[in-house]
PDB file of C-alpha atoms in Angstrom:
ATOM      1  CA  UNK A   1     162.243  94.190 117.194  1.00 90.00           C
ATOM      2  CA  UNK A   2     159.022  92.147 117.490  1.00 93.00           C
ATOM      3  CA  UNK A   3     158.787  88.742 119.163  1.00 93.00           C
ATOM      4  CA  UNK A   4     158.250  87.135 115.764  1.00 93.00           C
ATOM      5  CA  UNK A   5     161.424  88.770 114.406  1.00 94.00           C
ATOM      6  CA  UNK A   6     163.390  87.718 117.506  1.00 93.00           C
ATOM      7  CA  UNK A   7     162.247  84.087 117.146  1.00 92.00           C
ATOM      8  CA  UNK A   8     163.249  84.021 113.476  1.00 94.00           C
ATOM      9  CA  UNK A   9     166.638  85.661 114.103  1.00 94.00           C
ATOM     10  CA  UNK A  10     167.577  83.334 116.977  1.00 94.00           C
ATOM     11  CA  UNK A  11     166.551  80.253 114.989  1.00 92.00           C
ATOM     12  CA  UNK A  12     168.760  81.344 112.061  1.00 93.00           C
ATOM     13  CA  UNK A  13     171.749  82.278 114.235  1.00 92.00           C
ATOM     14  CA  UNK A  14     171.655  79.041 116.239  1.00 92.00           C
ATOM     15  CA  UNK A  15     171.428  76.928 113.083  1.00 91.00           C
ATOM     16  CA  UNK A  16     174.746  78.447 111.911  1.00 90.00           C
ATOM     17  CA  UNK A  17     176.603  78.455 115.258  1.00 88.00           C
ATOM     18  CA  UNK A  18     179.572  76.123 115.549  1.00 85.00           C
ATOM     19  CA  UNK A  19     180.302  76.589 119.257  1.00 85.00           C
ATOM     20  CA  UNK A  20     177.008  75.311 120.686  1.00 89.00           C
ATOM     21  CA  UNK A  21     178.557  72.107 122.144  1.00 88.00           C
ATOM     22  CA  UNK A  22     181.040  74.168 124.191  1.00 88.00           C
ATOM     23  CA  UNK A  23     178.312  76.502 125.374  1.00 90.00           C
ATOM     24  CA  UNK A  24     176.147  73.473 126.242  1.00 90.00           C
ATOM     25  CA  UNK A  25     178.915  72.060 128.436  1.00 91.00           C
ATOM     26  CA  UNK A  26     179.174  75.356 130.299  1.00 92.00           C
ATOM     27  CA  UNK A  27     175.396  75.594 130.766  1.00 93.00           C
ATOM     28  CA  UNK A  28     175.007  72.060 132.118  1.00 90.00           C
ATOM     29  CA  UNK A  29     178.013  72.448 134.403  1.00 91.00           C
ATOM     30  CA  UNK A  30     176.635  75.744 135.738  1.00 93.00           C
ATOM     31  CA  UNK A  31     173.199  74.236 136.342  1.00 92.00           C
ATOM     32  CA  UNK A  32     174.578  71.218 138.207  1.00 91.00           C
ATOM     33  CA  UNK A  33     176.420  73.539 140.619  1.00 93.00           C
ATOM     34  CA  UNK A  34     173.272  75.489 141.543  1.00 93.00           C
ATOM     35  CA  UNK A  35     171.717  74.749 144.939  1.00 92.00           C
ATOM     36  CA  UNK A  36     168.275  74.697 143.294  1.00 91.00           C
ATOM     37  CA  UNK A  37     169.343  71.700 141.182  1.00 91.00           C
ATOM     38  CA  UNK A  38     171.135  69.893 143.985  1.00 90.00           C
ATOM     39  CA  UNK A  39     168.185  70.178 146.381  1.00 90.00           C
ATOM     40  CA  UNK A  40     165.387  69.413 143.908  1.00 88.00           C
ATOM     41  CA  UNK A  41     163.967  65.907 143.705  1.00 86.00           C
ATOM     42  CA  UNK A  42     161.283  66.609 141.103  1.00 84.00           C
ATOM     43  CA  UNK A  43     162.427  68.683 138.153  1.00 85.00           C
ATOM     44  CA  UNK A  44     160.355  69.642 135.097  1.00 77.00           C
ATOM     45  CA  UNK A  45     163.441  68.410 133.147  1.00 75.00           C
ATOM     46  CA  UNK A  46     170.647  61.929 138.576  1.00 66.00           C
ATOM     47  CA  UNK A  47     168.422  60.995 141.183  1.00 70.00           C
ATOM     48  CA  UNK A  48     165.655  63.261 139.933  1.00 79.00           C
ATOM     49  CA  UNK A  49     162.165  62.535 138.691  1.00 82.00           C
ATOM     50  CA  UNK A  50     162.325  63.895 135.166  1.00 84.00           C
ATOM     51  CA  UNK A  51     159.167  65.380 133.682  1.00 86.00           C
ATOM     52  CA  UNK A  52     158.473  66.307 130.081  1.00 85.00           C
ATOM     53  CA  UNK A  53     155.749  68.528 128.630  1.00 86.00           C
ATOM     54  CA  UNK A  54     152.653  67.124 126.992  1.00 88.00           C
ATOM     55  CA  UNK A  55     150.533  69.494 124.890  1.00 85.00           C
ATOM     56  CA  UNK A  56     146.812  69.297 124.200  1.00 85.00           C
ATOM     57  CA  UNK A  57     144.811  70.896 121.350  1.00 84.00           C
ATOM     58  CA  UNK A  58     142.896  72.917 123.968  1.00 88.00           C
ATOM     59  CA  UNK A  59     146.061  74.962 124.615  1.00 85.00           C
ATOM     60  CA  UNK A  60     146.730  73.186 127.899  1.00 86.00           C
ATOM     61  CA  UNK A  61     150.179  71.884 128.771  1.00 88.00           C
ATOM     62  CA  UNK A  62     150.870  69.385 131.539  1.00 90.00           C
ATOM     63  CA  UNK A  63     154.023  67.635 132.631  1.00 90.00           C
ATOM     64  CA  UNK A  64     154.216  63.856 132.794  1.00 90.00           C
ATOM     65  CA  UNK A  65     156.820  61.597 134.352  1.00 87.00           C
ATOM     66  CA  UNK A  66     159.447  60.454 131.843  1.00 86.00           C
ATOM     67  CA  UNK A  67     159.315  56.658 131.623  1.00 86.00           C
ATOM     68  CA  UNK A  68     160.583  56.016 128.097  1.00 85.00           C
ATOM     69  CA  UNK A  69     164.100  56.200 126.650  1.00 82.00           C
ATOM     70  CA  UNK A  70     164.573  59.562 124.922  1.00 76.00           C
ATOM     71  CA  UNK A  71     165.071  58.015 121.490  1.00 81.00           C
ATOM     72  CA  UNK A  72     161.774  56.094 121.860  1.00 86.00           C
ATOM     73  CA  UNK A  73     159.611  59.078 122.806  1.00 87.00           C
ATOM     74  CA  UNK A  74     156.761  60.044 120.509  1.00 86.00           C
ATOM     75  CA  UNK A  75     157.197  63.194 118.432  1.00 88.00           C
ATOM     76  CA  UNK A  76     154.132  65.421 118.702  1.00 84.00           C
ATOM     77  CA  UNK A  77     152.691  67.766 116.086  1.00 82.00           C
ATOM     78  CA  UNK A  78     155.090  70.507 117.265  1.00 79.00           C
ATOM     79  CA  UNK A  79     158.126  68.274 116.661  1.00 83.00           C
ATOM     80  CA  UNK A  80     158.687  67.891 120.415  1.00 82.00           C
ATOM     81  CA  UNK A  81     159.475  64.517 121.956  1.00 83.00           C
ATOM     82  CA  UNK A  82     156.776  63.603 124.447  1.00 85.00           C
ATOM     83  CA  UNK A  83     155.807  60.749 126.721  1.00 87.00           C
ATOM     84  CA  UNK A  84     152.776  58.610 125.881  1.00 86.00           C
ATOM     85  CA  UNK A  85     152.011  58.175 129.586  1.00 82.00           C
ATOM     86  CA  UNK A  86     149.424  60.305 131.343  1.00 82.00           C
ATOM     87  CA  UNK A  87     151.257  60.097 134.695  1.00 83.00           C
ATOM     88  CA  UNK A  88     150.738  63.819 135.351  1.00 86.00           C
ATOM     89  CA  UNK A  89     153.031  65.659 137.792  1.00 86.00           C
ATOM     90  CA  UNK A  90     151.758  68.891 139.362  1.00 82.00           C
ATOM     91  CA  UNK A  91     154.342  69.785 141.996  1.00 83.00           C
ATOM     92  CA  UNK A  92     157.905  70.740 141.110  1.00 85.00           C
ATOM     93  CA  UNK A  93     160.890  71.880 143.110  1.00 90.00           C
ATOM     94  CA  UNK A  94     162.569  73.332 140.010  1.00 92.00           C
ATOM     95  CA  UNK A  95     161.655  73.943 136.376  1.00 90.00           C
ATOM     96  CA  UNK A  96     164.133  74.188 133.525  1.00 93.00           C
ATOM     97  CA  UNK A  97     162.285  76.481 131.130  1.00 92.00           C
ATOM     98  CA  UNK A  98     162.952  76.589 127.392  1.00 92.00           C
ATOM     99  CA  UNK A  99     162.647  79.672 125.237  1.00 93.00           C
ATOM    100  CA  UNK A 100     163.702  81.160 121.949  1.00 94.00           C
ATOM    101  CA  UNK A 101     165.236  84.284 123.532  1.00 96.00           C
ATOM    102  CA  UNK A 102     165.832  85.819 126.979  1.00 97.00           C
ATOM    103  CA  UNK A 103     167.069  88.929 128.729  1.00 97.00           C
ATOM    104  CA  UNK A 104     169.626  88.578 131.502  1.00 96.00           C
ATOM    105  CA  UNK A 105     166.954  89.642 134.016  1.00 96.00           C
ATOM    106  CA  UNK A 106     164.583  86.786 133.132  1.00 97.00           C
ATOM    107  CA  UNK A 107     162.258  88.065 130.423  1.00 97.00           C
ATOM    108  CA  UNK A 108     161.454  85.238 128.025  1.00 96.00           C
ATOM    109  CA  UNK A 109     160.277  84.886 124.441  1.00 95.00           C
ATOM    110  CA  UNK A 110     158.938  81.392 123.746  1.00 90.00           C
ATOM    111  CA  UNK A 111     157.802  79.836 120.496  1.00 86.00           C
ATOM    112  CA  UNK A 112     154.548  81.752 120.379  1.00 86.00           C
ATOM    113  CA  UNK A 113     151.926  79.314 121.655  1.00 87.00           C
ATOM    114  CA  UNK A 114     151.721  80.592 125.225  1.00 88.00           C
ATOM    115  CA  UNK A 115     151.826  77.067 126.693  1.00 88.00           C
ATOM    116  CA  UNK A 116     154.679  77.792 129.087  1.00 90.00           C
ATOM    117  CA  UNK A 117     153.318  81.215 130.051  1.00 92.00           C
ATOM    118  CA  UNK A 118     150.027  79.637 131.143  1.00 90.00           C
ATOM    119  CA  UNK A 119     151.823  76.863 133.018  1.00 88.00           C
ATOM    120  CA  UNK A 120     154.428  79.094 134.680  1.00 89.00           C
ATOM    121  CA  UNK A 121     151.743  81.440 135.955  1.00 90.00           C
ATOM    122  CA  UNK A 122     150.355  78.613 138.131  1.00 88.00           C
ATOM    123  CA  UNK A 123     153.672  77.331 139.522  1.00 86.00           C
ATOM    124  CA  UNK A 124     155.729  78.966 142.238  1.00 88.00           C
ATOM    125  CA  UNK A 125     158.859  76.791 142.137  1.00 91.00           C
ATOM    126  CA  UNK A 126     162.175  78.318 140.979  1.00 94.00           C
ATOM    127  CA  UNK A 127     162.375  78.614 137.189  1.00 94.00           C
ATOM    128  CA  UNK A 128     165.763  78.518 135.447  1.00 96.00           C
ATOM    129  CA  UNK A 129     166.533  78.938 131.752  1.00 96.00           C
ATOM    130  CA  UNK A 130     169.714  77.776 130.035  1.00 95.00           C
ATOM    131  CA  UNK A 131     170.569  79.966 127.052  1.00 96.00           C
ATOM    132  CA  UNK A 132     173.266  80.258 124.431  1.00 95.00           C
ATOM    133  CA  UNK A 133     174.732  83.756 124.281  1.00 94.00           C
ATOM    134  CA  UNK A 134     173.054  84.152 120.884  1.00 95.00           C
ATOM    135  CA  UNK A 135     169.701  83.945 122.679  1.00 96.00           C
ATOM    136  CA  UNK A 136     170.384  86.855 125.041  1.00 97.00           C
ATOM    137  CA  UNK A 137     168.896  90.242 124.152  1.00 97.00           C
ATOM    138  CA  UNK A 138     169.084  93.578 125.953  1.00 97.00           C
ATOM    139  CA  UNK A 139     165.318  93.894 125.703  1.00 96.00           C
ATOM    140  CA  UNK A 140     162.410  91.717 124.592  1.00 95.00           C
ATOM    141  CA  UNK A 141     158.898  93.063 124.061  1.00 94.00           C
ATOM    142  CA  UNK A 142     156.541  91.576 126.646  1.00 91.00           C
ATOM    143  CA  UNK A 143     152.824  91.457 127.154  1.00 91.00           C
ATOM    144  CA  UNK A 144     150.792  91.151 130.337  1.00 92.00           C
ATOM    145  CA  UNK A 145     150.562  87.337 130.095  1.00 91.00           C
ATOM    146  CA  UNK A 146     154.319  86.791 129.564  1.00 92.00           C
ATOM    147  CA  UNK A 147     156.004  85.024 132.481  1.00 94.00           C
ATOM    148  CA  UNK A 148     159.600  85.571 133.582  1.00 96.00           C
ATOM    149  CA  UNK A 149     162.109  83.022 134.845  1.00 96.00           C
ATOM    150  CA  UNK A 150     164.020  83.535 138.101  1.00 97.00           C
ATOM    151  CA  UNK A 151     167.439  82.972 136.564  1.00 97.00           C
ATOM    152  CA  UNK A 152     168.957  82.789 133.088  1.00 98.00           C
ATOM    153  CA  UNK A 153     172.251  80.904 132.931  1.00 96.00           C
ATOM    154  CA  UNK A 154     174.370  81.879 129.940  1.00 94.00           C
ATOM    155  CA  UNK A 155     178.025  82.314 129.095  1.00 88.00           C
ATOM    156  CA  UNK A 156     178.901  85.845 128.136  1.00 83.00           C
ATOM    157  CA  UNK A 157     180.943  86.272 124.976  1.00 72.00           C
TER     158      UNK A 157
END
């Protein structure tokens, strides 16, 4: 299955899934118990400096400090809520990495723009993904530029 087919399939399956709130509870609970979360002060996501991505037409992605209530954030051309501020953060102790699909060993399929792959390549902090079981695949095709995460937290069926 190609990355494009995986993205489409996961999007369809998640839009029809009724048990996402229960899975979300499990994922958040699991994350909060991890030592990486408890020790981190700056997280690219309770006592933490929260950072959100900001995308530029050049293909660059940076993270900026969240200073605005979530419901008041701007929605960018990708439909992603983003901070207007340019208070850029470069050093993280933990990154919570999104993706469309994952393998249990950390391979990741994003949305296809390569923003996170370029950013992850430059950062050495632990990278954790939270995934619904519908997002877990035995194998995902990868290319040389694709970046893995250190841990994928998901609840097995």
